[in-house]
Tab-separated table of C-alpha atoms in Angstrom:
chain	number	residue	atom	x	y	z
A	243	MET	CA	0.000	0.000	0.000
A	244	ALA	CA	1.400	3.361	-1.055
A	245	PHE	CA	1.280	6.228	1.409
A	246	ALA	CA	1.937	9.903	0.640
A	247	PRO	CA	4.843	11.768	2.291
A	248	HIS	CA	2.424	13.725	4.474
A	249	ASP	CA	0.998	10.413	5.741
A	250	HIS	CA	4.472	9.444	6.929
A	251	ASP	CA	4.925	12.805	8.627
A	252	HIS	CA	1.678	12.541	10.576
A	253	MET	CA	2.308	8.939	11.623
A	254	GLN	CA	5.825	9.846	12.725
A	255	ARG	CA	4.285	12.557	14.887
A	256	ALA	CA	1.874	10.000	16.340
A	257	LEU	CA	4.791	7.695	17.220
A	258	GLU	CA	6.618	10.549	18.935
A	259	LEU	CA	3.510	11.324	20.978
A	260	ALA	CA	3.051	7.659	21.880
A	261	ALA	CA	6.538	7.448	23.365
A	262	ARG	CA	5.584	10.050	25.971
A	263	GLY	CA	3.544	7.378	27.749
A	264	ARG	CA	6.531	5.109	28.428
A	265	GLY	CA	6.518	3.981	32.026
A	266	TYR	CA	3.045	5.379	32.701
A	267	VAL	CA	0.736	3.158	30.635
A	268	GLU	CA	2.036	-0.383	31.074
A	269	PRO	CA	0.801	-3.102	30.805
A	270	ASN	CA	-1.175	-1.186	28.155
A	271	PRO	CA	0.654	-0.141	24.981
A	272	MET	CA	1.982	3.315	24.217
A	273	VAL	CA	-0.313	4.868	21.612
A	274	GLY	CA	-0.347	8.201	19.814
A	275	ALA	CA	-2.994	9.709	17.526
A	276	VAL	CA	-3.258	12.694	15.186
A	277	ILE	CA	-6.434	13.961	13.462
A	278	VAL	CA	-5.900	15.824	10.189
A	279	ARG	CA	-8.154	17.398	7.559
A	280	GLU	CA	-6.905	19.022	4.358
A	281	GLY	CA	-3.362	19.112	5.687
A	282	ARG	CA	-4.292	20.816	8.946
A	283	VAL	CA	-3.862	19.104	12.306
A	284	LEU	CA	-7.149	19.427	14.196
A	285	GLY	CA	-6.040	17.616	17.346
A	286	ASP	CA	-3.571	15.099	18.683
A	287	GLY	CA	-3.007	13.094	21.835
A	288	TRP	CA	-1.442	10.090	23.471
A	289	HIS	CA	-2.309	7.509	26.105
A	290	ARG	CA	-1.032	9.246	29.224
A	291	ARG	CA	-1.405	6.601	31.922
A	292	PHE	CA	-2.966	3.214	32.614
A	293	GLY	CA	-6.725	3.621	32.940
A	294	ALA	CA	-6.777	7.102	31.377
A	295	PRO	CA	-8.518	7.953	28.058
A	296	HIS	CA	-6.929	6.387	25.009
A	297	ALA	CA	-4.913	8.400	22.503
A	298	GLU	CA	-7.732	8.568	19.969
A	299	MET	CA	-10.120	10.077	22.513
A	300	GLU	CA	-7.430	12.525	23.621
A	301	ALA	CA	-6.990	13.654	20.002
A	302	LEU	CA	-10.745	13.870	19.476
A	303	GLN	CA	-11.188	15.943	22.626
A	304	ALA	CA	-8.303	18.219	21.632
A	305	ALA	CA	-9.944	18.841	18.259
A	306	ARG	CA	-13.311	19.620	19.813
A	307	SER	CA	-11.706	21.870	22.425
A	308	GLY	CA	-10.221	23.824	19.537
A	309	GLY	CA	-13.671	24.232	17.998
A	310	HIS	CA	-13.091	21.730	15.192
A	311	ASP	CA	-15.617	19.323	13.688
A	312	VAL	CA	-13.694	16.187	12.671
A	313	ALA	CA	-16.228	15.041	10.056
A	314	GLY	CA	-14.341	13.967	6.946
A	315	ALA	CA	-10.961	14.001	8.708
A	316	THR	CA	-8.210	11.386	8.752
A	317	LEU	CA	-7.060	9.758	11.977
A	318	TYR	CA	-3.461	8.532	12.211
A	319	CYS	CA	-3.022	6.037	15.045
A	320	THR	CA	-0.036	3.915	16.027
A	321	LEU	CA	-2.219	0.970	17.093
A	322	GLU	CA	-5.610	-0.293	15.982
A	323	PRO	CA	-8.330	1.610	17.877
A	324	CYS	CA	-10.065	-0.581	20.428
A	325	ALA	CA	-13.555	-1.997	20.078
A	326	HIS	CA	-13.983	-3.342	23.603
A	327	HIS	CA	-15.187	-1.995	26.914
A	328	GLY	CA	-12.358	-2.016	29.445
A	329	LYS	CA	-11.325	0.723	31.847
A	330	THR	CA	-12.477	3.173	29.160
A	331	PRO	CA	-15.246	3.040	26.491
A	332	PRO	CA	-14.338	1.669	23.040
A	333	CYS	CA	-12.692	4.132	20.663
A	334	ALA	CA	-13.710	2.778	17.237
A	335	PRO	CA	-17.482	3.420	17.581
A	336	ALA	CA	-16.840	6.910	18.958
A	337	LEU	CA	-14.661	7.776	15.961
A	338	VAL	CA	-17.317	6.499	13.545
A	339	GLU	CA	-19.941	8.601	15.313
A	340	ALA	CA	-17.662	11.656	15.114
A	341	GLY	CA	-17.586	11.303	11.335
A	342	VAL	CA	-13.938	10.411	10.732
A	343	ALA	CA	-13.673	9.400	7.065
A	344	ARG	CA	-10.275	7.702	6.950
A	345	VAL	CA	-8.215	5.834	9.541
A	346	VAL	CA	-4.506	5.093	8.999
A	347	ILE	CA	-3.137	2.520	11.446
A	348	ALA	CA	0.498	1.581	11.950
A	349	THR	CA	-0.203	-1.926	13.256
A	350	GLU	CA	-3.096	-4.074	14.340
A	351	ASP	CA	-3.659	-5.088	17.934
A	352	PRO	CA	-2.260	-8.523	18.908
A	353	LEU	CA	-4.616	-11.428	18.259
A	354	SER	CA	-4.475	-12.634	21.845
A	355	ARG	CA	-3.592	-10.692	24.964
A	356	ARG	CA	-2.511	-12.998	27.759
A	357	HIS	CA	-1.112	-10.575	30.281
A	358	ALA	CA	-2.683	-9.766	33.627
A	359	GLY	CA	-3.860	-6.313	32.599
A	360	ALA	CA	-5.784	-7.702	29.635
A	361	LYS	CA	-7.351	-10.460	31.718
A	362	ALA	CA	-8.492	-7.947	34.306
A	363	ALA	CA	-10.206	-5.981	31.545
A	364	GLY	CA	-11.723	-9.116	30.042
A	365	VAL	CA	-9.888	-8.626	26.744
A	366	GLU	CA	-8.565	-11.792	25.150
A	367	HIS	CA	-9.108	-11.286	21.422
A	368	ALA	CA	-8.730	-7.778	20.004
A	369	GLN	CA	-7.076	-8.014	16.591
A	370	GLY	CA	-9.219	-6.780	13.715
A	371	LYS	CA	-12.306	-5.804	15.711
A	372	GLY	CA	-11.632	-2.097	15.459
A	373	THR	CA	-10.885	-2.189	11.743
A	374	HIS	CA	-14.032	-4.285	11.178
A	375	ILE	CA	-16.182	-1.607	12.838
A	376	PHE	CA	-14.671	1.047	10.565
A	377	ALA	CA	-15.053	-1.033	7.419
A	378	ARG	CA	-18.706	-1.876	7.975
A	379	SER	CA	-19.412	1.797	8.719
A	380	GLY	CA	-17.898	2.975	5.439
A	381	VAL	CA	-14.733	4.430	6.959
A	382	LYS	CA	-11.653	3.895	4.794
A	383	VAL	CA	-9.015	1.921	6.733
A	384	GLU	CA	-5.341	1.584	5.785
A	385	VAL	CA	-2.943	-0.503	7.886
A	386	GLY	CA	0.844	-0.801	7.859
A	387	LEU	CA	2.277	2.721	7.760
A	388	LEU	CA	5.533	2.677	9.814
A	389	ALA	CA	4.459	-0.682	11.203
A	390	ASP	CA	7.979	-1.824	12.091
A	391	GLU	CA	8.649	1.365	14.033
A	392	ALA	CA	5.354	0.929	15.906
A	393	VAL	CA	6.161	-2.675	16.846
A	394	VAL	CA	9.662	-1.792	18.064
A	395	LEU	CA	8.217	1.038	20.159
A	396	ASN	CA	5.800	-1.380	21.843
A	397	ALA	CA	7.950	-4.500	21.660
A	398	ALA	CA	7.393	-5.261	25.353
A	399	PHE	CA	3.607	-5.082	24.926
A	400	PHE	CA	3.644	-7.309	21.846
A	401	LYS	CA	5.985	-9.830	23.458
A	402	LEU	CA	3.884	-10.043	26.617
A	403	SER	CA	0.732	-10.457	24.533
A	404	ARG	CA	2.263	-13.264	22.468
A	405	THR	CA	4.386	-15.127	25.017
A	406	ALA	CA	3.002	-14.101	28.441
A	407	MET	CA	6.572	-13.086	29.342
A	408	PRO	CA	7.950	-9.558	29.816
A	409	LEU	CA	10.716	-8.093	27.702
A	410	VAL	CA	14.165	-8.641	29.247
A	411	THR	CA	16.946	-6.067	29.033
A	412	ALA	CA	20.348	-7.156	30.350
A	413	LYS	CA	22.482	-4.300	31.658
A	414	TRP	CA	26.067	-4.379	32.804
A	415	ALA	CA	29.146	-2.217	33.049
A	416	MET	CA	32.538	-3.671	32.224
A	417	SER	CA	36.114	-2.601	31.803
A	418	ALA	CA	37.686	-2.225	28.386
A	419	ASP	CA	39.084	-5.738	28.817
A	420	GLY	CA	35.648	-7.213	29.547
A	421	ARG	CA	35.686	-7.559	33.342
A	422	ILE	CA	32.754	-6.718	35.611
A	423	ALA	CA	34.803	-7.202	38.780
A	424	SER	CA	38.417	-7.642	39.812
A	425	ARG	CA	39.843	-10.949	41.054
A	426	THR	CA	38.883	-9.910	44.605
A	427	GLY	CA	35.268	-9.164	43.601
A	428	SER	CA	35.661	-5.379	43.641
A	429	SER	CA	33.326	-3.688	41.151
A	430	ARG	CA	32.582	-0.183	42.483
A	431	TRP	CA	32.661	1.839	40.495
A	432	LEU	CA	33.503	0.698	36.982
A	433	SER	CA	31.029	3.062	35.347
A	434	CYS	CA	30.975	6.830	35.634
A	435	GLU	CA	28.383	8.917	37.441
A	436	GLN	CA	26.481	9.770	34.249
A	437	SER	CA	26.125	6.076	33.365
A	438	ARG	CA	24.844	5.240	36.814
A	439	ARG	CA	22.284	8.032	36.569
A	440	LEU	CA	21.082	6.625	33.246
A	441	VAL	CA	20.622	3.209	34.862
A	442	HIS	CA	18.465	4.841	37.517
A	443	GLU	CA	16.331	6.327	34.737
A	444	VAL	CA	15.826	2.851	33.285
A	445	ARG	CA	14.925	1.423	36.702
A	446	GLY	CA	12.253	4.089	36.920
A	447	LEU	CA	10.606	2.714	33.766
A	448	VAL	CA	10.586	-1.054	34.411
A	449	ASP	CA	8.411	-3.384	36.469
A	450	ALA	CA	11.148	-5.559	37.935
A	451	VAL	CA	14.909	-5.611	38.463
A	452	ILE	CA	16.445	-9.090	38.597
A	453	VAL	CA	19.734	-9.934	40.265
A	454	GLY	CA	21.471	-13.196	41.139
A	455	GLY	CA	21.750	-14.369	44.730
A	456	GLY	CA	25.541	-14.267	44.726
A	457	THR	CA	25.572	-10.693	43.466
A	458	ALA	CA	22.964	-9.709	46.059
A	459	ARG	CA	25.185	-11.023	48.848
A	460	ARG	CA	28.483	-9.749	47.470
A	461	ASP	CA	27.477	-6.249	46.329
A	462	ASP	CA	24.568	-5.564	48.720
A	463	PRO	CA	22.728	-3.478	46.071
A	464	LEU	CA	19.605	-1.422	46.705
A	465	LEU	CA	18.333	-1.698	43.086
A	466	THR	CA	15.946	1.253	43.307
A	467	CYS	CA	15.487	4.410	41.229
A	468	ARG	CA	16.908	7.247	43.291
A	469	ASP	CA	18.587	9.747	40.977
A	470	ALA	CA	15.938	10.045	38.265
A	471	GLU	CA	12.204	10.345	37.650
A	472	LYS	CA	10.384	7.230	38.867
A	473	ARG	CA	7.420	6.471	36.646
A	474	ARG	CA	7.073	2.914	37.972
A	475	THR	CA	8.143	1.129	41.134
A	476	ALA	CA	10.122	-1.923	40.141
A	477	SER	CA	9.966	-5.053	42.265
A	478	ARG	CA	13.432	-6.288	43.183
A	479	VAL	CA	13.788	-9.964	42.331
A	480	VAL	CA	16.587	-12.152	43.672
A	481	LEU	CA	17.414	-15.457	41.929
A	482	CYS	CA	18.212	-17.165	45.168
A	483	GLY	CA	19.111	-20.794	44.649
A	484	GLN	CA	20.462	-21.486	48.116
A	485	ARG	CA	21.995	-18.014	48.471
A	486	LEU	CA	19.616	-15.563	50.092
A	487	PRO	CA	20.332	-11.929	50.866
A	488	SER	CA	21.370	-11.435	54.467
A	489	PRO	CA	18.777	-10.056	56.923
A	490	GLY	CA	20.944	-6.969	57.316
A	491	SER	CA	21.164	-6.302	53.568
A	492	LYS	CA	19.771	-3.164	51.953
A	493	LEU	CA	17.197	-5.294	50.142
A	494	ALA	CA	15.894	-6.860	53.339
A	495	ARG	CA	15.907	-3.621	55.306
A	496	THR	CA	13.806	-1.830	52.658
A	497	ALA	CA	11.484	-4.708	51.708
A	498	ARG	CA	8.446	-3.036	53.270
A	499	GLU	CA	9.089	0.099	51.223
A	500	VAL	CA	9.828	-1.458	47.819
A	501	PRO	CA	8.833	-5.084	47.036
A	502	VAL	CA	11.504	-7.793	47.226
A	503	LEU	CA	10.714	-11.176	45.637
A	504	LEU	CA	12.862	-14.153	46.603
A	505	ALA	CA	12.745	-16.605	43.692
A	506	HIS	CA	13.643	-20.054	44.985
A	507	VAL	CA	13.041	-23.654	43.966
A	508	ALA	CA	9.591	-24.853	44.991
A	509	GLY	CA	9.610	-27.479	47.714
A	510	THR	CA	12.796	-26.137	49.262
A	511	ALA	CA	13.250	-23.675	52.081
A	512	PRO	CA	16.663	-21.981	51.829
A	513	CYS	CA	18.212	-21.266	55.198
A	514	GLY	CA	17.062	-17.884	56.483
A	515	LEU	CA	13.963	-17.624	54.262
A	516	GLU	CA	11.542	-17.296	57.182
A	517	GLU	CA	13.534	-14.447	58.693
A	518	LEU	CA	13.517	-12.542	55.399
A	519	VAL	CA	9.788	-13.106	54.986
A	520	ALA	CA	9.276	-11.656	58.468
A	521	LEU	CA	11.141	-8.553	57.294
A	522	GLY	CA	8.705	-8.098	54.386
A	523	CYS	CA	10.289	-10.089	51.555
A	524	GLU	CA	7.934	-12.218	49.474
A	525	PRO	CA	8.876	-15.833	48.669
A	526	LEU	CA	8.358	-16.818	45.029
A	527	PRO	CA	8.587	-20.632	44.702
A	528	LEU	CA	9.245	-21.764	41.136
A	529	PRO	CA	10.197	-24.947	39.255
A	530	SER	CA	13.878	-25.791	39.036
A	531	ALA	CA	15.868	-25.313	35.857
A	532	GLU	CA	16.145	-28.423	33.692
A	533	GLY	CA	19.321	-30.273	34.596
A	534	GLU	CA	20.063	-27.830	37.429
A	535	PRO	CA	17.901	-28.911	40.387
A	536	GLY	CA	19.266	-26.277	42.757
A	537	TYR	CA	18.481	-23.338	40.470
A	538	VAL	CA	15.254	-21.591	39.551
A	539	CYS	CA	14.013	-21.979	35.973
A	540	PRO	CA	14.423	-18.470	34.467
A	541	ALA	CA	11.579	-18.975	31.977
A	542	ALA	CA	9.264	-19.885	34.851
A	543	LEU	CA	10.335	-16.709	36.625
A	544	LEU	CA	9.474	-14.604	33.573
A	545	LYS	CA	6.092	-16.321	33.258
A	546	ALA	CA	5.389	-15.576	36.924
A	547	LEU	CA	6.323	-11.920	36.461
A	548	GLY	CA	4.148	-11.752	33.344
A	549	GLU	CA	1.211	-13.083	35.355
A	550	ARG	CA	1.750	-10.165	37.706
A	551	GLY	CA	1.475	-7.750	34.785
A	552	ALA	CA	5.198	-7.041	34.406
A	553	THR	CA	5.948	-5.727	30.913
A	554	ASN	CA	9.632	-4.734	31.124
A	555	VAL	CA	12.287	-6.235	33.389
A	556	LEU	CA	15.923	-5.267	33.847
A	557	LEU	CA	18.479	-8.031	34.429
A	558	GLU	CA	21.397	-6.542	36.361
A	559	GLY	CA	23.615	-9.568	36.873
A	560	GLY	CA	25.886	-11.002	37.873
A	561	ALA	CA	27.776	-13.170	35.423
A	562	GLU	CA	26.051	-16.391	36.498
A	563	ALA	CA	22.572	-14.875	36.075
A	564	PHE	CA	23.525	-13.379	32.716
A	565	GLY	CA	24.834	-16.754	31.564
A	566	THR	CA	21.654	-18.521	32.656
A	567	PHE	CA	19.418	-16.152	30.708
A	568	PHE	CA	21.637	-15.874	27.621
A	569	ASP	CA	22.156	-19.643	27.366
A	570	ARG	CA	18.378	-20.086	27.237
A	571	GLY	CA	17.743	-17.283	24.755
A	572	LEU	CA	15.748	-15.235	27.256
A	573	VAL	CA	17.453	-11.849	26.798
A	574	ASP	CA	15.853	-9.466	24.310
A	575	ARG	CA	17.954	-6.315	24.633
A	576	VAL	CA	21.315	-5.302	26.053
A	577	MET	CA	22.742	-2.132	27.553
A	578	VAL	CA	26.504	-2.483	27.863
A	579	PHE	CA	28.597	0.266	29.402
A	580	ILE	CA	32.252	-0.060	28.382
A	581	CYS	CA	34.428	1.827	30.819
A	582	PRO	CA	37.966	3.167	30.169
A	583	LEU	CA	39.662	0.813	32.633
A	584	ILE	CA	41.918	-2.222	32.337
A	585	VAL	CA	41.282	-4.604	35.229
A	586	GLY	CA	43.280	-7.619	34.061
A	587	GLY	CA	43.818	-10.869	35.894
A	588	ALA	CA	42.969	-14.402	34.841
A	589	GLN	CA	40.682	-14.740	37.873
A	590	ALA	CA	38.809	-11.471	37.267
A	591	LEU	CA	35.114	-11.949	36.529
A	592	ALA	CA	33.950	-11.801	32.919
A	593	ALA	CA	30.617	-10.177	32.113
A	594	VAL	CA	28.622	-13.234	31.018
A	595	GLY	CA	29.042	-16.697	32.504
A	596	GLY	CA	27.132	-19.859	31.655
A	597	SER	CA	28.061	-22.292	28.887
A	598	GLY	CA	28.299	-19.682	26.149
A	599	ALA	CA	28.824	-20.239	22.440
A	600	GLU	CA	31.043	-23.051	21.193
A	601	THR	CA	32.366	-20.913	18.347
A	602	VAL	CA	32.370	-17.242	17.416
A	603	GLU	CA	30.023	-18.157	14.581
A	604	ASP	CA	27.539	-19.403	17.198
A	605	ALA	CA	27.755	-16.229	19.288
A	606	ILE	CA	24.649	-14.186	20.007
A	607	ARG	CA	24.494	-11.277	17.605
A	608	ILE	CA	23.249	-7.843	18.548
A	609	VAL	CA	20.670	-7.100	15.853
A	610	ARG	CA	18.939	-3.834	15.048
A	611	PRO	CA	21.535	-1.883	17.092
A	612	ALA	CA	19.885	1.156	18.612
A	613	CYS	CA	23.022	3.167	19.222
A	614	ALA	CA	26.589	3.378	20.383
A	615	GLN	CA	27.024	6.616	22.258
A	616	GLN	CA	29.300	8.219	24.777
A	617	VAL	CA	27.883	8.636	28.278
A	618	GLY	CA	30.294	10.611	30.388
A	619	THR	CA	33.592	8.752	30.070
A	620	ASP	CA	31.889	5.464	29.131
A	621	LEU	CA	30.724	4.025	25.815
A	622	LEU	CA	27.167	2.675	25.842
A	623	ILE	CA	26.212	-0.004	23.328
A	624	GLU	CA	22.495	-0.764	23.065
A	625	GLY	CA	20.763	-3.231	20.810
A	626	TRP	CA	18.506	-6.245	20.425
A	627	THR	CA	19.603	-9.843	20.834
A	628	SER	CA	16.255	-11.055	19.494
A	629	ASP	CA	14.378	-9.437	16.631
A	630	PRO	CA	11.386	-7.518	18.052
A	631	LEU	CA	9.567	-7.899	14.737
A	632	GLN	CA	8.977	-11.565	15.563
A	633	TRP	CA	6.062	-10.366	17.716
A	634	LYS	CA	4.521	-8.299	14.927
A	635	PRO	CA	0.776	-9.026	14.501
């Protein structure tokens, strides 16, 4: 389907508006909308927060507030307008009633939404219902403009809808020679202040931060967003095995303020679990990993977080946890801070443990690289380790 240059411009504007909802709308998708007639923008809007009016209704209200009748106008929307009653009334019938003549959609809604937010709203099958309402009402519908960009923007939403698992971003800082800690375990601070502030920004946008039990004990991290805007409060998840955080750890001491989930193998009670539960930590019993009876199955952990409505999770290490997730193909994106340091030492800890690739040819490739940019004195490499377009409707 051929679209005119002005169609691209308006949809690009809708995508930019949609991104403003990041961290506020999950587990709903980020959506932007622009209403145009004869080249003039009558109104625009975006989904501002979970439970708030959808982008289309925001754009419609903006147009009416400006004294505009939208009859005969074109709506550009980054996601198929809804046709169901959830926390808000359906958008498609309202747009038909308003007299919109043409609707340009970047991508359809997923066929099946399996995440907790969709179940709570009673929405299981959404794909095509909105476009069907338009078509039977005589509204011209065109789908596919900047579809790839729209899917990448909402990759976490599409993945959760398709797989019932949140999107996983692995983040680590390492020296120029690939170490995340010295031979004595020292790791503070490899990255510069600006990099650490950026990590806090990311924590303020995700639903969970995952860390291995060994790292929790060795580094005693807090894992909260402190130096940036906090749009979401991320649960702190510890992959325990038999290594629990100590009762005097920062995680345990703040468990009543910010949730701490202790992921452990079901049917086992790691030493000290009851004491941590008394301090406010929540036990999360899960199946063991195949072939590793003492370790939690990471896929089961992601499924459990998805059931809780988690859309984005941040995996912060250490090397053993990274290896576990990478070996099983469970990492979707990476954020790697390369710091201008040489740590050296054969016993110094490498960034990713696990079995790893047998050959360089078998190595995990970073696809669709987002950027390589300087952050303070560090170099940040971001990209995808799985193609987000695999979740495209």
